[in-house]
């Protein structure tokens, strides 16, 4: 495993973090909007297949991110953080990764236990490799639903935690996950020294 830079994430980790965060937000809203499209209409089939297709691509990006993370240790947490906060931070990051994996996986599994399967971007039909099994479909669909809610909850807590670090602890935690050039520009404008954080 590569040694971390003293106080920031690698550029690849930063790009993947923000790209996936944006895509997940869009995919989440897209998922909620599916509820408004009447069942059994061709329109619904078209949008559900778009959701499935973009979800699969996001899932692949998430696997890439996790692989990168397993090969590159994150920078150590600030020394000022008490042990309980370190535990909570590690645990909540693990829950975020878990939700990020379970969401596309449960959607993919549900689709393969339904006769509809997946029509990739409404162009290429990927026939289901599983039987049309209502009970399994419902199980994975419920898992999808719960993972989506859990992700929203933990992203909310994640943002609150970063807010606390920035506004109360004032340890500049956000800049560890922000492109170095942008941080330098902000520091230059604020008349602060140009170190990493
Ligand atoms: C990658 C991240 C994904 C996110 C954040 C996401 C999010 C959501 C959300 C919020 C909903 C609406 C809530 C619900 O009814 O459960 C939903 C519905 C759905 N998702 Fe996803 N999804 C993702 C990936 C996928 C994938 C990869 C597939 C399938 C290959 C998929 C298939 C579905 C289906 C079929 C529904 C409609 C369920 C229904 O109305 O019965 N999703 N998704
Ligand atoms: C879908 C949305 C998001 C997801 C799934 C997500 C997920 C994660 C995960 C899993 C980590 C841990 C990285 C690691 O050590 O491996 C992380 C770190 C981080 N995230 Fe997010 N994040 C999201 C949105 C945001 C937003 C909106 C902010 C801004 C407030 C943010 C700020 C940060 C920061 C500053 C870190 C680094 C924390 C540290 O230095 O230990 N994230 N994020």
mmCIF file of N, CA and C and ligand atoms in Angstrom, residues 9 17-18 20-22 24-25 65 69 74-75 77-78 89 92-94 96-97 100 151 155 158-159 162-163 173-178, ligand 2:
data_model
loop_
_atom_site.group_PDB
_atom_site.id
_atom_site.type_symbol
_atom_site.label_atom_id
_atom_site.label_comp_id
_atom_site.label_asym_id
_atom_site.label_seq_id
_atom_site.Cartn_x
_atom_site.Cartn_y
_atom_site.Cartn_z
ATOM 1 N N UNK A 9 -5.670 13.763 0.596
ATOM 2 C CA UNK A 9 -5.958 12.591 -0.225
ATOM 3 C C UNK A 9 -5.249 12.733 -1.571
ATOM 4 N N UNK A 17 -14.026 10.891 -5.390
ATOM 5 C CA UNK A 17 -14.967 11.261 -4.320
ATOM 6 C C UNK A 17 -16.031 12.229 -4.838
ATOM 7 N N UNK A 18 -15.589 13.307 -5.520
ATOM 8 C CA UNK A 18 -16.553 14.345 -5.927
ATOM 9 C C UNK A 18 -17.370 13.911 -7.132
ATOM 10 N N UNK A 20 -18.254 10.808 -7.895
ATOM 11 C CA UNK A 20 -19.248 9.830 -7.446
ATOM 12 C C UNK A 20 -20.318 10.502 -6.583
ATOM 13 N N UNK A 21 -19.916 11.478 -5.750
ATOM 14 C CA UNK A 21 -20.904 12.177 -4.913
ATOM 15 C C UNK A 21 -21.949 12.854 -5.814
ATOM 16 N N UNK A 22 -21.477 13.525 -6.877
ATOM 17 C CA UNK A 22 -22.402 14.222 -7.795
ATOM 18 C C UNK A 22 -23.307 13.215 -8.521
ATOM 19 N N UNK A 24 -24.096 10.200 -7.605
ATOM 20 C CA UNK A 24 -25.039 9.549 -6.679
ATOM 21 C C UNK A 24 -26.222 10.456 -6.378
ATOM 22 N N UNK A 25 -25.929 11.745 -6.234
ATOM 23 C CA UNK A 25 -27.016 12.687 -5.971
ATOM 24 C C UNK A 25 -28.022 12.645 -7.130
ATOM 25 N N UNK A 65 -13.191 3.099 -7.161
ATOM 26 C CA UNK A 65 -12.831 3.945 -6.016
ATOM 27 C C UNK A 65 -12.397 3.096 -4.827
ATOM 28 N N UNK A 69 -8.843 2.968 -2.941
ATOM 29 C CA UNK A 69 -8.779 3.211 -1.494
ATOM 30 C C UNK A 69 -8.024 2.083 -0.781
ATOM 31 N N UNK A 74 -5.555 6.447 3.505
ATOM 32 C CA UNK A 74 -5.943 7.857 3.606
ATOM 33 C C UNK A 74 -4.965 8.604 4.516
ATOM 34 N N UNK A 75 -4.902 9.936 4.406
ATOM 35 C CA UNK A 75 -4.019 10.669 5.331
ATOM 36 C C UNK A 75 -4.512 10.487 6.757
ATOM 37 N N UNK A 77 -5.943 11.050 10.428
ATOM 38 C CA UNK A 77 -6.898 12.058 10.915
ATOM 39 C C UNK A 77 -6.156 13.077 11.779
ATOM 40 N N UNK A 78 -6.707 14.308 11.878
ATOM 41 C CA UNK A 78 -6.000 15.338 12.672
ATOM 42 C C UNK A 78 -5.730 14.867 14.100
ATOM 43 N N UNK A 89 -15.726 8.327 12.861
ATOM 44 C CA UNK A 89 -15.388 8.715 11.480
ATOM 45 C C UNK A 89 -15.145 7.454 10.643
ATOM 46 N N UNK A 92 -18.409 5.525 10.097
ATOM 47 C CA UNK A 92 -19.366 6.141 9.170
ATOM 48 C C UNK A 92 -18.836 6.084 7.736
ATOM 49 N N UNK A 93 -17.509 6.149 7.552
ATOM 50 C CA UNK A 93 -16.965 5.993 6.196
ATOM 51 C C UNK A 93 -17.229 4.564 5.700
ATOM 52 N N UNK A 94 -17.100 3.591 6.628
ATOM 53 C CA UNK A 94 -17.346 2.198 6.224
ATOM 54 C C UNK A 94 -18.810 2.029 5.814
ATOM 55 N N UNK A 96 -20.746 4.349 4.598
ATOM 56 C CA UNK A 96 -20.912 5.013 3.293
ATOM 57 C C UNK A 96 -20.441 4.093 2.161
ATOM 58 N N UNK A 97 -19.268 3.474 2.337
ATOM 59 C CA UNK A 97 -18.768 2.563 1.295
ATOM 60 C C UNK A 97 -19.730 1.383 1.112
ATOM 61 N N UNK A 100 -22.731 2.423 -0.752
ATOM 62 C CA UNK A 100 -22.376 2.692 -2.153
ATOM 63 C C UNK A 100 -22.249 1.384 -2.937
ATOM 64 N N UNK A 151 -28.030 5.654 2.853
ATOM 65 C CA UNK A 151 -26.998 6.491 2.214
ATOM 66 C C UNK A 151 -27.342 7.968 2.430
ATOM 67 N N UNK A 155 -24.952 10.448 4.407
ATOM 68 C CA UNK A 155 -24.353 11.593 3.698
ATOM 69 C C UNK A 155 -24.699 12.872 4.468
ATOM 70 N N UNK A 158 -22.436 12.996 7.373
ATOM 71 C CA UNK A 158 -21.093 13.243 6.828
ATOM 72 C C UNK A 158 -20.893 14.755 6.600
ATOM 73 N N UNK A 159 -21.884 15.384 5.979
ATOM 74 C CA UNK A 159 -21.776 16.819 5.682
ATOM 75 C C UNK A 159 -21.784 17.621 6.994
ATOM 76 N N UNK A 162 -18.344 17.331 8.537
ATOM 77 C CA UNK A 162 -17.354 18.195 7.867
ATOM 78 C C UNK A 162 -17.598 19.655 8.287
ATOM 79 N N UNK A 163 -18.886 20.041 8.379
ATOM 80 C CA UNK A 163 -19.229 21.397 8.824
ATOM 81 C C UNK A 163 -18.679 21.664 10.221
ATOM 82 N N UNK A 173 -10.386 20.422 7.622
ATOM 83 C CA UNK A 173 -10.515 19.036 7.121
ATOM 84 C C UNK A 173 -10.968 18.971 5.655
ATOM 85 N N UNK A 174 -11.855 19.887 5.282
ATOM 86 C CA UNK A 174 -12.389 19.852 3.908
ATOM 87 C C UNK A 174 -11.272 19.953 2.865
ATOM 88 N N UNK A 175 -10.218 20.694 3.188
ATOM 89 C CA UNK A 175 -9.152 20.935 2.187
ATOM 90 C C UNK A 175 -8.371 19.672 1.883
ATOM 91 N N UNK A 176 -8.476 18.640 2.768
ATOM 92 C CA UNK A 176 -7.808 17.352 2.476
ATOM 93 C C UNK A 176 -8.455 16.683 1.279
ATOM 94 N N UNK A 177 -9.737 17.030 1.034
ATOM 95 C CA UNK A 177 -10.509 16.379 -0.018
ATOM 96 C C UNK A 177 -10.838 17.399 -1.106
ATOM 97 N N UNK A 178 -9.995 18.420 -1.247
ATOM 98 C CA UNK A 178 -10.250 19.491 -2.218
ATOM 99 C C UNK A 178 -9.018 19.613 -3.116
HETATM 100 C C1 LIG B 2 -22.920 11.115 -2.017
HETATM 101 C C2 LIG B 2 -22.204 11.931 -1.292
HETATM 102 C C3 LIG B 2 -20.917 11.543 -0.558
HETATM 103 C C4 LIG B 2 -20.390 10.316 -0.306
HETATM 104 C C5 LIG B 2 -20.949 8.950 -0.671
HETATM 105 C C6 LIG B 2 -19.136 10.542 0.422
HETATM 106 C C7 LIG B 2 -18.306 9.530 0.883
HETATM 107 C C8 LIG B 2 -17.105 9.721 1.531
HETATM 108 C C9 LIG B 2 -16.259 8.670 2.027
HETATM 109 C C10 LIG B 2 -16.557 7.187 1.960
HETATM 110 C C11 LIG B 2 -15.159 9.256 2.577
HETATM 111 C C12 LIG B 2 -13.994 8.547 3.252
HETATM 112 C C13 LIG B 2 -12.813 8.540 2.350
HETATM 113 C C14 LIG B 2 -11.765 7.549 2.833
HETATM 114 O O1 LIG B 2 -11.055 7.845 3.799
HETATM 115 O O2 LIG B 2 -11.671 6.490 2.227
HETATM 116 C C15 LIG B 2 -15.312 10.682 2.415
HETATM 117 C C16 LIG B 2 -14.403 11.624 2.836
HETATM 118 C C17 LIG B 2 -14.653 12.979 2.826
HETATM 119 N N1 LIG B 2 -15.792 13.612 2.351
HETATM 120 FE FE1 LIG B 2 -17.361 12.760 1.464
HETATM 121 N N2 LIG B 2 -18.949 11.887 0.574
HETATM 122 C C18 LIG B 2 -20.015 12.531 -0.008
HETATM 123 C C19 LIG B 2 -20.241 13.885 -0.048
HETATM 124 C C20 LIG B 2 -19.455 14.811 0.571
HETATM 125 C C21 LIG B 2 -19.773 16.232 0.677
HETATM 126 C C22 LIG B 2 -21.041 16.918 0.134
HETATM 127 C C23 LIG B 2 -18.733 16.793 1.349
HETATM 128 C C24 LIG B 2 -18.600 18.260 1.742
HETATM 129 C C25 LIG B 2 -19.062 18.728 2.837
HETATM 130 C C26 LIG B 2 -17.754 15.763 1.644
HETATM 131 C C27 LIG B 2 -16.556 15.947 2.268
HETATM 132 C C28 LIG B 2 -15.640 14.970 2.565
HETATM 133 C C29 LIG B 2 -14.348 15.209 3.185
HETATM 134 C C30 LIG B 2 -13.784 16.567 3.608
HETATM 135 C C31 LIG B 2 -13.733 13.975 3.361
HETATM 136 C C32 LIG B 2 -12.363 13.707 3.969
HETATM 137 C C33 LIG B 2 -12.536 13.389 5.427
HETATM 138 C C34 LIG B 2 -11.164 13.157 6.049
HETATM 139 O O3 LIG B 2 -10.274 13.954 5.781
HETATM 140 O O4 LIG B 2 -11.007 12.183 6.774
HETATM 141 N N3 LIG B 2 -18.245 14.563 1.178
HETATM 142 N N4 LIG B 2 -16.522 10.944 1.781
#
